Short mmCIF file of C-alpha atoms in Angstrom, two decimals:
data_model
loop_
_atom_site.label_atom_id
_atom_site.label_comp_id
_atom_site.label_asym_id
_atom_site.label_seq_id
_atom_site.Cartn_x
_atom_site.Cartn_y
_atom_site.Cartn_z
CA ALA A 1 15.94 -10.44 -13.67
CA VAL A 2 12.79 -12.50 -13.98
CA VAL A 3 10.93 -13.21 -10.75
CA SER A 4 8.45 -16.05 -10.81
CA THR A 5 6.21 -16.60 -7.81
CA GLN A 6 2.68 -17.84 -7.24
CA SER A 7 2.27 -15.70 -4.17
CA GLY A 8 1.92 -11.96 -3.82
CA HIS A 9 3.06 -12.28 -0.18
CA TYR A 10 6.43 -13.54 -1.32
CA GLY A 11 6.82 -10.74 -3.87
CA ARG A 12 6.10 -8.17 -1.17
CA GLY A 13 8.71 -9.83 1.04
CA ARG A 14 11.30 -9.59 -1.73
CA GLY A 15 10.48 -5.93 -2.29
CA LEU A 16 10.82 -5.18 1.42
CA ARG A 17 14.20 -6.96 1.59
CA ARG A 18 15.45 -4.92 -1.39
CA PHE A 19 14.28 -1.75 0.37
CA LEU A 20 16.00 -2.79 3.63
CA TRP A 21 19.21 -3.60 1.72
CA LYS A 22 19.17 -0.10 0.19
CA GLN A 23 18.47 1.42 3.60
CA LEU A 24 21.39 -0.54 5.06
CA ARG A 25 23.70 0.80 2.37
CA PHE A 26 22.56 4.38 3.13
CA ALA A 27 22.85 3.94 6.91
CA SER A 28 26.33 2.38 6.69
CA GLY A 29 27.62 5.01 4.26
CA LYS A 30 28.26 2.41 1.52
CA GLU A 31 26.00 4.27 -0.89
CA GLU A 32 25.24 7.96 -1.25
CA ASN A 33 21.65 8.90 -0.46
CA SER A 34 21.36 11.28 -3.44
CA MET A 35 17.53 11.26 -3.37
CA HIS A 36 17.61 12.20 0.35
CA PHE A 37 15.34 9.36 1.45
CA GLU A 38 14.80 9.21 5.19
CA VAL A 39 17.09 6.53 6.61
CA ILE A 40 15.03 4.29 8.91
CA LEU A 41 17.86 2.08 10.18
CA LYS A 42 20.01 2.98 13.18
CA LYS A 43 23.16 1.23 14.43
CA ASN A 44 22.73 -0.27 17.90
CA CYS A 45 25.24 -1.07 20.65
CA ASN A 46 25.70 -4.64 19.30
CA GLY A 47 27.06 -3.29 16.03
CA LYS A 48 23.97 -4.32 14.05
CA TYR A 49 21.38 -2.05 12.53
CA GLU A 50 17.77 -1.99 13.66
CA LEU A 51 14.55 -0.45 12.45
CA ASP A 52 13.83 3.01 13.84
CA GLN A 53 11.27 2.68 16.65
CA ARG A 54 8.94 5.14 14.92
CA VAL A 55 8.55 2.82 11.91
CA ARG A 56 5.83 0.16 11.85
CA LEU A 57 5.28 -2.45 9.15
CA HIS A 58 1.76 -3.65 8.34
CA LEU A 59 0.75 -6.49 6.01
CA PHE A 60 -2.64 -6.56 4.28
CA ILE A 61 -3.83 -9.79 2.66
CA SER A 62 -7.21 -9.96 0.91
CA THR A 63 -8.17 -13.46 2.20
CA ALA A 64 -6.75 -16.16 4.46
CA PRO A 65 -3.28 -17.18 3.25
CA CYS A 66 -3.18 -20.68 1.77
CA GLY A 67 -2.09 -23.48 4.04
CA ASP A 68 -2.79 -24.00 7.72
CA SER A 69 -4.79 -20.77 8.18
CA ALA A 70 -7.18 -21.67 5.34
CA ILE A 71 -8.26 -25.09 6.63
CA PHE A 72 -11.83 -24.36 7.69
CA PRO A 73 -15.30 -24.60 6.17
CA ILE A 74 -16.13 -21.40 4.28
CA ALA A 75 -19.40 -21.16 6.25
CA GLU A 76 -17.29 -20.49 9.38
CA ALA A 77 -15.42 -17.59 7.78
CA THR A 78 -15.21 -14.38 9.79
CA GLN A 79 -16.55 -11.34 7.96
CA SER A 80 -15.72 -8.80 10.68
CA ASN A 81 -13.56 -8.69 13.78
CA GLU A 82 -16.11 -7.15 16.15
CA HIS A 83 -16.30 -10.28 18.33
CA VAL A 84 -12.66 -11.41 18.04
CA VAL A 85 -10.59 -11.89 21.18
CA ALA A 86 -6.84 -11.80 20.57
CA HIS A 87 -4.93 -15.02 20.00
CA GLU A 88 -7.31 -17.86 20.66
CA PRO A 89 -5.92 -20.54 18.33
CA THR A 90 -8.23 -23.30 17.09
CA MET A 91 -6.77 -26.81 17.28
CA GLU A 92 -9.41 -29.34 16.25
CA ASN A 93 -7.33 -32.23 14.86
CA ASP A 94 -3.77 -33.47 14.32
CA LYS A 95 -3.66 -32.17 10.72
CA GLN A 96 -3.74 -28.59 11.96
CA GLY A 97 -0.60 -26.77 12.99
CA LEU A 98 1.58 -28.67 10.51
CA LEU A 99 3.88 -27.17 7.90
CA ARG A 100 2.27 -27.49 4.49
CA SER A 101 3.44 -27.31 0.89
CA LYS A 102 1.45 -26.09 -2.10
CA MET A 103 0.06 -28.57 -4.58
CA GLU A 104 1.51 -28.27 -8.08
CA SER A 105 -1.75 -28.37 -9.98
CA GLY A 106 -3.65 -25.54 -8.35
CA GLN A 107 -5.14 -24.39 -5.08
CA GLY A 108 -4.62 -26.42 -1.96
CA THR A 109 -1.83 -27.65 0.28
CA ASN A 110 -0.61 -30.92 1.75
CA PRO A 111 1.08 -31.48 5.11
CA THR A 112 4.82 -32.03 4.80
CA SER A 113 6.44 -35.05 6.37
CA ILE A 114 9.81 -35.22 8.10
CA THR A 115 10.19 -38.81 6.91
CA GLU A 116 10.31 -37.86 3.21
CA ASP A 117 13.65 -37.85 1.42
CA PRO A 118 15.17 -34.40 0.95
CA LEU A 119 14.73 -32.87 -2.50
CA THR A 120 17.66 -33.21 -4.89
CA VAL A 121 18.33 -31.58 -8.25
CA ASP A 122 18.70 -35.02 -9.83
CA GLY A 123 15.40 -36.20 -8.33
CA LEU A 124 13.60 -33.14 -9.67
CA MET A 125 15.24 -33.25 -13.13
CA MET A 126 14.52 -36.96 -13.59
CA GLY A 127 10.92 -36.59 -12.41
CA HIS A 128 11.32 -38.82 -9.33
CA GLN A 129 10.53 -35.95 -6.97
CA ARG A 130 8.21 -32.96 -7.11
CA LEU A 131 9.20 -29.45 -6.13
CA LYS A 132 7.67 -28.36 -2.83
CA THR A 133 6.70 -24.75 -2.30
CA MET A 134 6.09 -23.41 1.19
CA SER A 135 2.48 -22.43 1.86
CA CYS A 136 1.60 -18.76 2.36
CA SER A 137 0.57 -19.36 6.00
CA ASP A 138 3.98 -20.89 6.68
CA LYS A 139 5.74 -17.91 5.06
CA VAL A 140 3.83 -15.45 7.24
CA SER A 141 4.51 -17.64 10.28
CA ARG A 142 8.23 -17.72 9.45
CA TRP A 143 8.23 -13.91 9.23
CA ASN A 144 6.57 -13.75 12.66
CA VAL A 145 9.29 -15.93 14.18
CA LEU A 146 12.48 -15.02 12.31
CA GLY A 147 11.59 -11.57 10.96
CA LEU A 148 10.97 -10.12 7.53
CA GLN A 149 14.62 -9.36 6.74
CA GLY A 150 15.65 -12.81 5.50
CA CYS A 151 18.85 -14.76 6.09
CA LEU A 152 21.40 -12.51 4.38
CA LEU A 153 20.21 -9.29 6.01
CA SER A 154 20.15 -11.05 9.41
CA GLU A 155 23.92 -10.78 9.38
CA PHE A 156 23.61 -6.98 9.51
CA LEU A 157 20.12 -6.27 10.91
CA GLU A 158 18.26 -7.15 14.07
CA PRO A 159 15.02 -9.01 13.26
CA VAL A 160 12.41 -6.81 11.57
CA TYR A 161 8.89 -7.83 12.58
CA MET A 162 5.53 -6.73 11.21
CA SER A 163 3.35 -4.72 13.58
CA SER A 164 0.05 -5.99 12.26
CA LEU A 165 -1.58 -8.37 9.83
CA THR A 166 -4.92 -7.37 8.32
CA LEU A 167 -7.13 -9.74 6.35
CA GLY A 168 -9.84 -8.42 4.07
CA CYS A 169 -12.37 -11.25 4.28
CA LEU A 170 -12.88 -15.02 4.35
CA TYR A 171 -10.77 -16.03 7.28
CA HIS A 172 -11.32 -17.74 10.62
CA HIS A 173 -9.65 -16.00 13.55
CA GLY A 174 -8.84 -19.19 15.48
CA HIS A 175 -7.25 -20.91 12.49
CA LEU A 176 -5.37 -17.76 11.48
CA SER A 177 -4.00 -17.32 15.03
CA ARG A 178 -2.80 -20.92 15.11
CA ALA A 179 -1.25 -20.75 11.66
CA VAL A 180 0.66 -17.47 11.73
CA CYS A 181 1.74 -17.05 15.34
CA CYS A 182 0.55 -19.42 18.04
CA ARG A 183 1.73 -22.81 16.78
CA TYR A 184 5.31 -21.93 17.76
CA LYS A 185 4.58 -20.23 21.08
CA ASP A 186 6.27 -22.98 23.14
CA THR A 187 9.33 -23.26 20.89
CA PRO A 188 12.44 -21.78 22.53
CA LEU A 189 14.22 -19.31 20.27
CA PRO A 190 17.80 -18.11 20.51
CA PRO A 191 18.44 -14.37 20.81
CA PRO A 192 17.74 -12.05 19.05
CA TYR A 193 14.50 -13.72 17.92
CA ASN A 194 11.28 -13.37 19.90
#
């Protein structure tokens, strides 16, 4: 299979989902664990599987993910976290906190609009519409809300959340907080999401 993606974050997500699928097959007895890997999924009282409490998932990204978390002047970039106080989102204008899609011709993102027509295969094939790709910030934000396991595995697994997100350099804590976790804090979620 050929996998084409512009984002390393998305490739890591795919790899994790493949790993969780394999773990689910081991835990449910659908596949023999001939290599004797430790099974990190346990069946709960609801009949779904969940990640063993001893297991923590951490995501490292070298710089601010494209999209909402990267909308700041580079001069304001944080180089260390010595002075950072947890979760103080920056909201300076109405363009921040919006879902964004990547631009086709390179770096950058544009806010998406709910008034645009939905994409169709015909519209894309005939050149009337352009393919929209979710920004990296929005992907990380989605993982923080819905979990890393994806839609298919949600049928069998409780949500799997990352324990931490580490950025190497060139990020702004306030914009990152807003983009990957805090912009949905007042949105009610159905169980089992939190």
